Amino acid sequence: MSTADTATRIPLVDYLALEPEPHLVANECTSCGARYFDHRDACASCFEAEFTRVDVATEGEVTAFTIVSYAPPGVEAPFVAAIVDCAGTPVRANLVDIEPTPDKVTLGMKVRLVTHSIGTDSAGTEAIGFGFAPA
Amino acid sequence: MASGDVWILGITMTKFGKHPETDSVGLAAQAARGALKDGGVSMRDIGILAAGNLMGGGALGQQLQKQIGQTGIPVYNVANACATGATALRTAVMAIKAGEVDMGLAVGVEKLSGAGLLGVGGPKKQGDTWEPSGRQGAIMGLDGRVNTDNMPGTFAQIGMEYGHKYGGVSFELFARISEKNHMHSTLNPLAAYTKAMSVEQIMNDVMIAYPNTRPMCSANCDGAAAAVVVSDEKLKTLSDDQRKRAVRIKASILTTDPYEVGCQILPNVNTLTRNAAKQAYEQAGVGPEDLDLVELHDCFATAELVHYDNLMLCKEGNAVDFFSSGAAHRTGSTPVNVSGGLQSKGHPIAATGIANVWEICHHLRGEAGDRQIEGAKVGLAHVIGLGSACGVHILEKAAA
Ligand SMILES: [Zn+2]
């Protein structure tokens, strides 16, 4: 992927890294190893305040899900919201590339991280979102 | 009577449902005056007022005083999500335990009719170009794009997570829990909904967030509840009738969620409830097997299941078996939500944590009419607010 391409894309959240392959990046407490996807002033577990960026596994297992019938404006419904355990790091996400019905979505199913376009702004920058698809 | 105990002297709740002609302050006044009358005391006796309300702007207590009596006492305006009512009650209890006052009034009120789904937020306003903002560097609202912020969906995942961990959950199981509570509510004239619903009706109703259909979600409604609490010393100076109807607060506990892996991913409503229950049983000197009835926070059918386990009404991992055995039905060994619960009685947020204490007191006093749990001596009331806060009160009938 060229630098020019990279410049025209922006991730939905700063913990989604697009290069070299899309993956999530957590802020890991250097003292106790607790992982956060948001910026913390200090660690909620051990109160220390040093964090390091760590890559999160891109494959995981669905440990909880719901199929939401009503979505906020701009989001298609129904959609599947799920918790995915990525090698010990739980992640919030939607399940994608799957029919949003209880017979298709199952607890324990194996999934992998995928990305998709969610729109382009006036400067031509494409926003990239993420979800998990059946592995 | 051990010195230092705090008692409920008077307690009441309004009818839950639609109150288009009455504002929040008016509903709170109805409940407060009802509780004072029930306790046989007046505002002149009250040393502290704790007023719980989430939607009304934060000054309910002083507004309420203008309607029921301005005596210059300290007012605490309390907000603690769905645990607001329990927190208001505990605030009054603590003031008595601290020795500051010998009688206090706690009130909770909410007007929610027609509020729709709570926790559904729109996307952030999009500018011309993407600008990351906030602690996740998000370029737009994440609700619906990265999981869901809505409450039915959040609690659906909490129930499904229990199923993943222990097995045995199904759409039908959760619907059966809801069927129980709707059936219970047919005996409660103060419930917002008093109609029995079949499992089929519940499953075929509007799906909100699988596996929670509409009747499996707490009913948004208007309502208020209030309680007068009194010290042991003061109670001794009151009449025989007041003492006989007084209900002892054996435990009053409030907890928040301690850090655990994943708690920032899916709110963990389990550990803080288990912690509150453990502390409450220890403080009260009773165990779950001693409870004659339980009012727990069934904000969704999926939530009720996990709290059987969290409150240790069953062995760890056995909530499905516990429910399937019929234990939680009003005829079972540990009747749960005989009021109809939040799903059918309704959930005017800040009122809930006092209304469930009222339900327990009603049975302990032997005044629950058609839905009386015979011989009830000890009961537990539980609420949880996401964020999170958990309140547990254990109540005991006065010795004859
Ligand atoms: Zn740490």
Coordinates of C-alpha atoms and ligand atoms in Angstrom, one line a residue:
Chain A
M1 CA 0.0 0.0 0.0
S2 CA 1.5 3.4 -1.0
T3 CA 1.8 6.4 1.4
A4 CA -0.7 8.3 -0.8
D5 CA -3.3 5.6 -0.1
T6 CA -2.7 5.8 3.6
A7 CA -3.1 9.6 3.7
T8 CA -6.6 9.3 2.3
R9 CA -7.9 6.9 4.9
I10 CA -8.8 7.5 8.6
P11 CA -9.8 4.8 11.1
L12 CA -13.2 5.1 12.9
V13 CA -11.3 5.0 16.2
D14 CA -7.7 5.6 17.0
Y15 CA -7.3 2.1 18.4
L16 CA -7.9 0.6 14.9
A17 CA -4.6 0.4 13.0
L18 CA -4.9 0.0 9.3
E19 CA -1.2 -0.9 8.5
P20 CA 0.4 -3.2 7.7
E21 CA -2.8 -5.3 8.0
P22 CA -5.8 -4.0 10.0
H23 CA -5.7 -4.8 13.7
L24 CA -6.7 -3.3 17.0
V25 CA -4.2 -1.7 19.4
A26 CA -4.7 -1.6 23.1
N27 CA -3.2 0.7 25.7
E28 CA -1.6 -1.8 28.1
C29 CA -0.7 -0.9 31.6
T30 CA 3.1 -1.5 32.0
S31 CA 2.6 -2.3 35.6
C32 CA -0.3 -4.8 35.7
G33 CA -1.0 -5.6 32.1
A34 CA -4.6 -4.3 32.1
R35 CA -5.7 -3.4 28.5
Y36 CA -7.8 -0.4 27.5
F37 CA -9.1 0.9 24.2
D38 CA -9.6 4.4 25.4
H39 CA -7.1 6.8 26.9
R40 CA -6.9 6.5 30.7
D41 CA -5.4 9.0 33.1
A42 CA -4.3 6.1 35.2
C43 CA -4.9 2.4 35.4
A44 CA -8.3 1.5 36.9
S45 CA -6.8 -1.7 38.2
C46 CA -3.5 -0.7 39.8
F47 CA -3.5 3.1 39.6
E48 CA -0.2 3.4 37.8
A49 CA -0.1 5.8 34.8
E50 CA 2.3 4.3 32.3
F51 CA 0.9 2.6 29.2
T52 CA 2.4 0.9 26.2
R53 CA 0.7 0.2 22.8
V54 CA 0.1 -3.5 22.1
D55 CA -1.4 -5.3 19.1
V56 CA -4.5 -7.3 19.8
A57 CA -5.1 -10.7 18.1
T58 CA -7.3 -10.4 15.0
E59 CA -9.1 -13.7 15.6
G60 CA -11.4 -14.5 18.4
E61 CA -14.5 -16.2 19.8
V62 CA -18.0 -14.7 20.4
T63 CA -18.7 -14.8 24.1
A64 CA -21.9 -12.7 24.0
F65 CA -24.1 -11.1 21.4
T66 CA -27.4 -9.4 20.8
I67 CA -29.3 -8.6 17.6
V68 CA -30.4 -5.0 17.9
S69 CA -33.6 -4.1 16.1
Y70 CA -33.4 -0.3 16.3
A71 CA -30.3 1.5 15.3
P72 CA -29.3 5.2 15.6
P73 CA -29.5 7.3 12.4
G74 CA -27.0 6.2 9.8
V75 CA -26.7 2.6 11.0
E76 CA -28.5 -0.3 9.4
A77 CA -30.8 -2.4 11.5
P78 CA -31.0 -5.1 12.6
F79 CA -27.3 -5.5 13.4
V80 CA -25.4 -7.9 15.6
A81 CA -23.5 -6.4 18.6
A82 CA -21.1 -8.8 20.2
I83 CA -18.3 -9.3 22.6
V84 CA -15.3 -11.1 21.0
D85 CA -12.6 -12.7 23.1
C86 CA -9.4 -12.1 21.1
A87 CA -6.9 -14.4 22.8
G88 CA -7.7 -13.1 26.2
T89 CA -8.5 -9.5 25.3
P90 CA -12.3 -8.9 25.2
V91 CA -13.4 -6.5 22.4
R92 CA -16.6 -4.7 21.6
A93 CA -17.7 -4.8 18.0
N94 CA -20.4 -5.6 15.5
L95 CA -20.5 -8.9 13.7
V96 CA -20.6 -8.4 9.9
D97 CA -20.9 -10.6 6.8
I98 CA -23.5 -12.7 8.6
E99 CA -27.3 -12.8 8.5
P100 CA -28.5 -11.1 11.7
T101 CA -30.7 -14.0 12.9
P102 CA -30.4 -16.2 16.0
D103 CA -29.9 -19.3 13.9
K104 CA -26.9 -17.9 12.1
V105 CA -25.2 -16.1 15.1
T106 CA -24.1 -18.5 17.8
L107 CA -22.2 -18.2 21.1
G108 CA -18.7 -19.5 20.8
M109 CA -18.5 -19.0 17.0
K110 CA -15.0 -18.2 15.7
V111 CA -14.6 -14.8 14.0
R112 CA -11.9 -12.6 12.5
L113 CA -11.4 -8.8 12.2
V114 CA -12.4 -7.2 9.0
T115 CA -12.7 -3.5 7.9
H116 CA -15.1 -1.7 5.7
S117 CA -15.6 1.8 4.3
I118 CA -18.1 4.0 6.2
G119 CA -18.0 7.2 4.1
T120 CA -15.8 9.9 2.6
D121 CA -15.5 13.5 3.8
S122 CA -15.2 16.7 1.7
A123 CA -11.4 16.3 1.6
G124 CA -11.7 12.9 0.1
T125 CA -10.6 11.0 3.2
E126 CA -12.3 7.6 3.5
A127 CA -13.4 6.5 7.0
I128 CA -12.7 2.9 7.8
G129 CA -14.7 1.0 10.3
F130 CA -14.2 -2.5 11.7
G131 CA -16.2 -5.6 12.6
F132 CA -15.8 -9.3 13.0
A133 CA -16.8 -11.8 10.3
P134 CA -17.2 -15.6 10.6
A135 CA -13.7 -17.0 10.4
Chain B
M1 CA -33.7 -4.5 69.9
A2 CA -30.0 -3.9 69.4
S3 CA -29.1 -0.3 69.6
G4 CA -27.9 1.3 66.4
D5 CA -30.5 -0.4 64.2
V6 CA -32.4 1.7 61.8
W7 CA -36.1 1.0 61.0
I8 CA -38.6 1.8 58.3
L9 CA -41.4 3.5 60.1
G10 CA -43.5 4.5 57.2
I11 CA -43.3 3.7 53.5
T12 CA -45.5 4.0 50.4
M13 CA -45.4 4.0 46.6
T14 CA -47.8 5.7 44.1
K15 CA -49.5 3.8 41.4
F16 CA -46.9 3.2 38.7
G17 CA -48.1 4.1 35.2
K18 CA -49.1 7.3 33.4
H19 CA -49.7 10.4 35.5
P20 CA -50.1 13.1 32.8
E21 CA -51.8 15.5 35.2
T22 CA -49.1 15.4 37.9
D23 CA -45.6 16.6 37.7
S24 CA -42.5 14.9 39.3
V25 CA -42.7 17.1 42.4
G26 CA -46.4 16.3 42.8
L27 CA -45.8 12.6 42.5
A28 CA -42.9 12.9 45.0
A29 CA -45.2 14.9 47.4
Q30 CA -47.9 12.2 47.1
A31 CA -45.4 9.5 48.1
A32 CA -43.7 11.5 50.8
R33 CA -47.0 12.5 52.4
G34 CA -48.1 8.9 52.2
A35 CA -45.0 7.7 53.9
L36 CA -45.3 10.2 56.7
K37 CA -49.0 9.3 57.2
D38 CA -48.1 5.6 57.1
G39 CA -45.5 6.2 59.8
G40 CA -47.8 8.4 61.9
V41 CA -45.4 11.3 61.9
S42 CA -45.1 14.8 60.2
M43 CA -42.4 16.8 58.5
R44 CA -41.8 18.4 62.0
D45 CA -40.3 15.0 63.0
I46 CA -38.0 14.7 60.0
G47 CA -34.4 15.7 60.4
I48 CA -33.0 15.0 56.9
L49 CA -34.5 14.6 53.4
A50 CA -32.8 12.6 50.7
A51 CA -34.4 13.1 47.3
G52 CA -33.7 10.9 44.3
N53 CA -34.4 11.9 40.8
L54 CA -32.5 11.5 37.5
M55 CA -34.5 13.4 34.8
G56 CA -35.6 16.5 36.7
G57 CA -32.6 18.9 37.0
G58 CA -31.1 18.1 40.4
A59 CA -33.1 20.1 42.9
L60 CA -36.1 17.8 43.6
G61 CA -35.6 18.0 47.4
Q62 CA -36.0 21.7 47.8
Q63 CA -38.9 21.7 45.3
L64 CA -40.5 19.0 47.3
Q65 CA -40.1 20.9 50.6
K66 CA -42.2 23.8 49.1
Q67 CA -45.0 21.3 48.7
I68 CA -44.8 19.3 51.9
G69 CA -43.1 21.4 54.4
Q70 CA -40.1 23.8 54.6
T71 CA -38.5 23.2 58.0
G72 CA -34.9 24.1 57.2
I73 CA -33.5 20.6 57.4
P74 CA -30.6 19.4 55.3
V75 CA -31.5 18.1 51.9
Y76 CA -29.4 15.7 49.8
N77 CA -30.3 15.6 46.1
V78 CA -29.2 12.1 45.0
A79 CA -28.5 10.7 41.6
N80 CA -27.0 7.2 41.1
A81 CA -28.4 5.8 37.9
C82 CA -31.0 3.0 38.5
A83 CA -29.7 2.7 42.1
T84 CA -30.8 6.3 42.9
G85 CA -33.8 5.3 45.1
A86 CA -31.7 2.8 47.1
T87 CA -29.0 5.5 47.5
A88 CA -31.5 8.0 48.8
L89 CA -32.7 5.5 51.3
R90 CA -29.2 4.7 52.4
T91 CA -28.3 8.4 52.7
A92 CA -31.1 8.8 55.3
V93 CA -30.1 5.6 57.0
M94 CA -26.5 6.8 57.2
A95 CA -27.5 10.1 58.7
I96 CA -29.3 8.2 61.5
K97 CA -26.3 5.8 62.0
A98 CA -24.1 8.8 62.2
G99 CA -26.2 10.1 65.1
E100 CA -27.1 13.4 63.4
V101 CA -30.8 12.8 63.3
D102 CA -33.3 10.3 64.7
M103 CA -35.7 10.4 61.7
G104 CA -35.2 10.8 58.0
L105 CA -37.3 10.8 54.8
A106 CA -36.1 9.3 51.5
V107 CA -38.0 9.9 48.3
G108 CA -37.5 8.7 44.7
V109 CA -39.5 9.9 41.7
E110 CA -39.4 9.8 37.9
K111 CA -41.6 10.7 35.0
L112 CA -40.7 8.4 32.1
S113 CA -44.0 7.7 30.2
G114 CA -43.2 7.7 26.5
A115 CA -39.5 8.0 27.1
G116 CA -38.8 5.2 24.6
L117 CA -35.6 3.2 24.7
L118 CA -33.1 4.5 27.2
G119 CA -29.5 4.8 26.1
V120 CA -30.1 5.2 22.4
G121 CA -28.0 8.2 21.4
G122 CA -27.6 9.7 17.9
P123 CA -24.3 10.0 16.2
K124 CA -22.0 13.0 16.9
K125 CA -22.7 15.9 14.6
Q126 CA -20.4 15.3 11.6
G127 CA -18.3 18.2 10.5
D128 CA -17.0 18.8 7.0
T129 CA -14.0 16.6 7.5
W130 CA -13.4 13.7 9.9
E131 CA -12.0 14.9 13.2
P132 CA -11.0 12.3 15.9
S133 CA -12.3 13.3 19.3
G134 CA -12.7 11.9 22.8
R135 CA -10.9 9.2 24.6
Q136 CA -11.2 6.7 21.7
G137 CA -10.3 9.2 19.0
A138 CA -13.6 8.5 17.3
I139 CA -14.6 10.3 14.1
M140 CA -18.3 9.7 14.6
G141 CA -20.7 8.3 17.1
L142 CA -19.9 4.7 17.9
D143 CA -23.4 3.5 19.0
G144 CA -24.4 0.9 16.5
R145 CA -21.0 0.9 14.8
V146 CA -19.0 -0.6 17.6
N147 CA -21.5 -2.7 19.5
T148 CA -24.5 -0.9 21.0
D149 CA -25.1 1.7 23.7
N150 CA -28.8 0.8 24.2
M151 CA -29.8 -0.8 27.4
P152 CA -31.9 -3.7 26.1
G153 CA -28.9 -4.7 23.9
T154 CA -26.4 -4.3 26.7
F155 CA -28.4 -6.4 29.1
A156 CA -29.2 -8.9 26.3
Q157 CA -25.4 -9.5 26.0
I158 CA -25.1 -9.8 29.8
G159 CA -27.7 -12.7 29.8
M160 CA -26.1 -14.3 26.7
E161 CA -22.6 -14.1 28.3
Y162 CA -24.0 -16.1 31.3
G163 CA -25.3 -18.6 28.8
H164 CA -21.8 -18.8 27.1
K165 CA -20.2 -19.4 30.5
Y166 CA -22.7 -21.9 32.0
G167 CA -24.9 -23.1 29.2
G168 CA -28.6 -23.7 29.1
V169 CA -30.0 -20.3 28.1
S170 CA -32.5 -19.8 25.3
F171 CA -34.9 -17.2 24.0
E172 CA -37.7 -19.3 25.5
L173 CA -36.1 -19.5 28.9
F174 CA -35.8 -15.7 29.1
A175 CA -39.4 -15.4 27.9
R176 CA -40.5 -17.7 30.7
I177 CA -38.8 -15.4 33.3
S178 CA -40.9 -12.6 31.9
E179 CA -44.0 -14.7 31.9
K180 CA -43.6 -15.2 35.6
N181 CA -43.3 -11.5 36.4
H182 CA -46.2 -10.5 34.2
M183 CA -48.3 -13.2 35.9
H184 CA -47.2 -11.9 39.3
S185 CA -48.2 -8.4 38.4
T186 CA -51.9 -9.5 38.0
L187 CA -52.1 -9.4 41.8
N188 CA -50.5 -6.0 42.2
P189 CA -53.0 -3.1 41.8
L190 CA -50.1 -0.5 41.8
A191 CA -48.3 -2.1 38.9
A192 CA -48.1 -0.3 35.5
Y193 CA -49.2 -3.4 33.7
T194 CA -51.4 -6.1 35.4
K195 CA -52.0 -8.5 32.5
A196 CA -50.7 -12.0 32.3
M197 CA -48.9 -12.8 29.1
S198 CA -48.2 -16.3 27.6
V199 CA -44.7 -17.3 26.6
E200 CA -45.9 -17.3 23.0
Q201 CA -47.2 -13.8 23.3
I202 CA -44.0 -12.6 24.9
M203 CA -41.8 -14.3 22.2
N204 CA -44.0 -13.0 19.4
D205 CA -44.0 -9.4 20.6
V206 CA -41.8 -6.7 19.1
M207 CA -38.2 -7.8 19.2
I208 CA -36.1 -5.0 20.8
A209 CA -32.7 -6.6 21.1
Y210 CA -32.6 -10.4 20.8
P211 CA -33.4 -12.1 23.0
N212 CA -35.3 -9.3 24.8
T213 CA -38.7 -8.5 23.2
R214 CA -40.8 -5.5 24.4
P215 CA -42.5 -7.2 27.4
M216 CA -39.1 -8.5 28.5
C217 CA -37.9 -4.9 28.9
S218 CA -38.6 -2.7 32.0
A219 CA -41.6 -0.6 31.5
N220 CA -40.9 3.1 31.3
C221 CA -43.6 4.8 33.4
D222 CA -44.2 7.5 36.0
G223 CA -44.1 6.8 39.7
A224 CA -42.7 7.7 43.1
A225 CA -42.0 6.0 46.4
A226 CA -40.9 7.3 49.8
A227 CA -39.8 5.9 53.2
V228 CA -39.5 7.4 56.7
V229 CA -36.6 5.8 58.6
V230 CA -36.2 6.0 62.3
S231 CA -33.5 5.2 64.9
D232 CA -33.9 2.4 67.4
E233 CA -33.9 4.8 70.3
K234 CA -36.6 7.0 68.8
L235 CA -38.8 4.0 67.8
K236 CA -38.9 2.9 71.4
T237 CA -40.6 6.2 72.3
L238 CA -43.4 5.7 69.7
S239 CA -46.7 3.9 70.0
D240 CA -47.3 0.1 70.1
D241 CA -48.9 0.2 66.6
Q242 CA -46.0 2.1 65.1
R243 CA -43.5 -0.3 66.6
K244 CA -45.4 -3.4 65.4
R245 CA -45.5 -2.1 61.8
A246 CA -41.9 -1.0 61.8
V247 CA -39.6 -3.0 59.6
R248 CA -36.0 -3.5 60.6
I249 CA -33.3 -2.6 58.1
K250 CA -30.9 -5.5 58.7
A251 CA -28.5 -4.5 56.0
S252 CA -28.1 -1.4 53.8
I253 CA -25.2 -1.8 51.3
L254 CA -24.0 0.1 48.3
T255 CA -21.2 -1.0 46.0
T256 CA -19.6 -0.1 42.7
D257 CA -18.0 -2.2 40.1
P258 CA -14.4 -3.1 40.9
Y259 CA -11.9 -3.4 38.0
E260 CA -11.9 -6.7 36.2
V261 CA -10.7 -7.8 32.7
G262 CA -13.4 -6.8 30.2
C263 CA -15.4 -4.6 32.5
Q264 CA -14.8 -1.7 30.1
I265 CA -16.0 -3.8 27.2
L266 CA -19.3 -5.1 28.6
P267 CA -20.4 -3.7 31.9
N268 CA -20.0 -6.3 34.6
V269 CA -23.2 -6.2 36.7
N270 CA -22.2 -9.5 38.4
T271 CA -19.3 -8.8 40.7
L272 CA -20.7 -5.7 42.3
T273 CA -24.0 -7.4 43.0
R274 CA -22.3 -10.4 44.4
N275 CA -20.1 -8.2 46.6
A276 CA -23.2 -6.2 47.8
A277 CA -25.1 -9.5 48.5
K278 CA -22.1 -10.9 50.5
Q279 CA -21.8 -7.8 52.6
A280 CA -25.5 -7.6 53.1
Y281 CA -25.8 -11.2 54.3
E282 CA -22.9 -10.7 56.6
Q283 CA -24.3 -7.5 58.0
A284 CA -27.7 -9.0 58.5
G285 CA -26.5 -12.3 59.8
V286 CA -28.8 -14.2 57.4
G287 CA -28.2 -16.3 54.3
P288 CA -30.0 -16.5 51.0
E289 CA -31.8 -19.6 52.3
D290 CA -33.5 -17.4 55.0
L291 CA -35.1 -15.1 52.5
D292 CA -38.9 -15.4 52.2
L293 CA -39.0 -13.1 49.1
V294 CA -36.7 -11.2 46.9
E295 CA -37.3 -8.1 44.7
L296 CA -34.3 -7.9 42.3
H297 CA -33.5 -5.6 39.4
D298 CA -35.1 -7.3 36.4
C299 CA -34.6 -4.3 34.1
F300 CA -34.6 -7.0 31.4
A301 CA -35.5 -10.7 31.5
T302 CA -31.9 -11.4 30.7
A303 CA -30.8 -9.5 33.8
E304 CA -33.1 -11.4 36.2
L305 CA -31.3 -14.7 35.4
V306 CA -27.8 -13.5 36.2
H307 CA -29.0 -11.9 39.5
Y308 CA -30.3 -15.3 40.8
D309 CA -26.7 -16.3 40.8
N310 CA -25.2 -13.0 41.9
L311 CA -27.5 -12.8 44.9
M312 CA -26.5 -16.4 45.6
L313 CA -30.1 -17.6 45.5
C314 CA -28.6 -20.7 43.7
K315 CA -25.2 -22.3 43.4
E316 CA -22.8 -20.6 41.1
G317 CA -23.7 -21.4 37.5
N318 CA -27.1 -22.9 38.4
A319 CA -29.4 -20.0 37.7
V320 CA -31.1 -21.8 34.8
D321 CA -31.9 -24.8 36.9
F322 CA -33.0 -22.6 39.8
F323 CA -35.5 -20.9 37.6
S324 CA -36.6 -24.0 35.8
S325 CA -37.4 -25.7 39.1
G326 CA -40.0 -23.1 39.8
A327 CA -38.1 -21.7 42.8
A328 CA -38.6 -18.1 41.7
H329 CA -42.3 -18.3 41.3
R330 CA -44.5 -16.9 44.0
T331 CA -45.3 -20.5 45.1
G332 CA -41.6 -21.5 45.0
S333 CA -38.9 -21.7 47.7
T334 CA -37.5 -18.1 47.0
P335 CA -40.3 -16.0 45.4
V336 CA -38.7 -13.4 43.1
N337 CA -40.4 -10.2 42.0
V338 CA -43.9 -11.0 43.3
S339 CA -44.6 -7.3 42.6
G340 CA -44.3 -8.0 38.9
G341 CA -40.8 -6.7 38.8
L342 CA -39.6 -3.9 36.6
Q343 CA -40.9 -5.7 33.5
S344 CA -44.5 -5.4 34.6
K345 CA -44.8 -3.2 37.7
G346 CA -42.7 -0.7 35.9
H347 CA -39.4 1.2 36.3
P348 CA -39.6 4.9 37.1
I349 CA -35.9 4.9 37.7
A350 CA -35.3 6.8 40.9
A351 CA -38.5 5.4 42.5
T352 CA -37.5 1.8 41.9
G353 CA -35.0 1.4 44.8
I354 CA -37.6 2.5 47.3
A355 CA -40.6 0.8 45.7
N356 CA -39.0 -2.6 45.9
V357 CA -38.3 -2.0 49.6
W358 CA -42.0 -1.1 50.0
E359 CA -42.9 -4.3 48.3
I360 CA -40.9 -6.3 50.8
C361 CA -42.2 -4.3 53.8
H362 CA -45.8 -4.8 52.6
H363 CA -45.3 -8.6 52.9
L364 CA -43.4 -8.4 56.2
R365 CA -46.2 -6.4 57.7
G366 CA -48.7 -8.9 56.3
E367 CA -50.5 -6.2 54.4
A368 CA -50.0 -7.5 50.8
G369 CA -53.5 -8.7 50.3
D370 CA -54.0 -11.2 47.4
R371 CA -50.3 -11.5 46.7
Q372 CA -49.2 -11.9 50.3
I373 CA -46.3 -14.3 50.8
E374 CA -47.6 -16.1 53.9
G375 CA -45.5 -15.8 57.0
A376 CA -42.8 -13.6 55.3
K377 CA -40.2 -12.6 57.9
V378 CA -37.1 -11.6 55.9
G379 CA -36.8 -10.2 52.4
L380 CA -34.1 -8.7 50.2
A381 CA -34.4 -5.7 47.8
H382 CA -31.8 -5.2 45.0
V383 CA -31.2 -2.6 42.4
I384 CA -28.4 -1.9 40.0
G385 CA -27.6 1.1 38.0
L386 CA -25.3 0.8 35.0
G387 CA -22.0 2.6 35.4
S388 CA -22.3 0.9 37.9
A389 CA -23.9 1.1 41.4
C390 CA -25.6 -1.6 43.3
G391 CA -27.9 -1.2 46.3
V392 CA -29.0 -4.2 48.5
H393 CA -31.3 -3.9 51.5
I394 CA -32.2 -6.8 53.8
L395 CA -35.4 -6.2 55.8
E396 CA -36.9 -8.1 58.7
K397 CA -40.3 -8.1 60.3
A398 CA -40.5 -6.6 63.7
A399 CA -40.6 -9.2 66.5
A400 CA -44.2 -9.6 67.7
Ligands
ZN1 ZN -2.4 -1.3 35.9

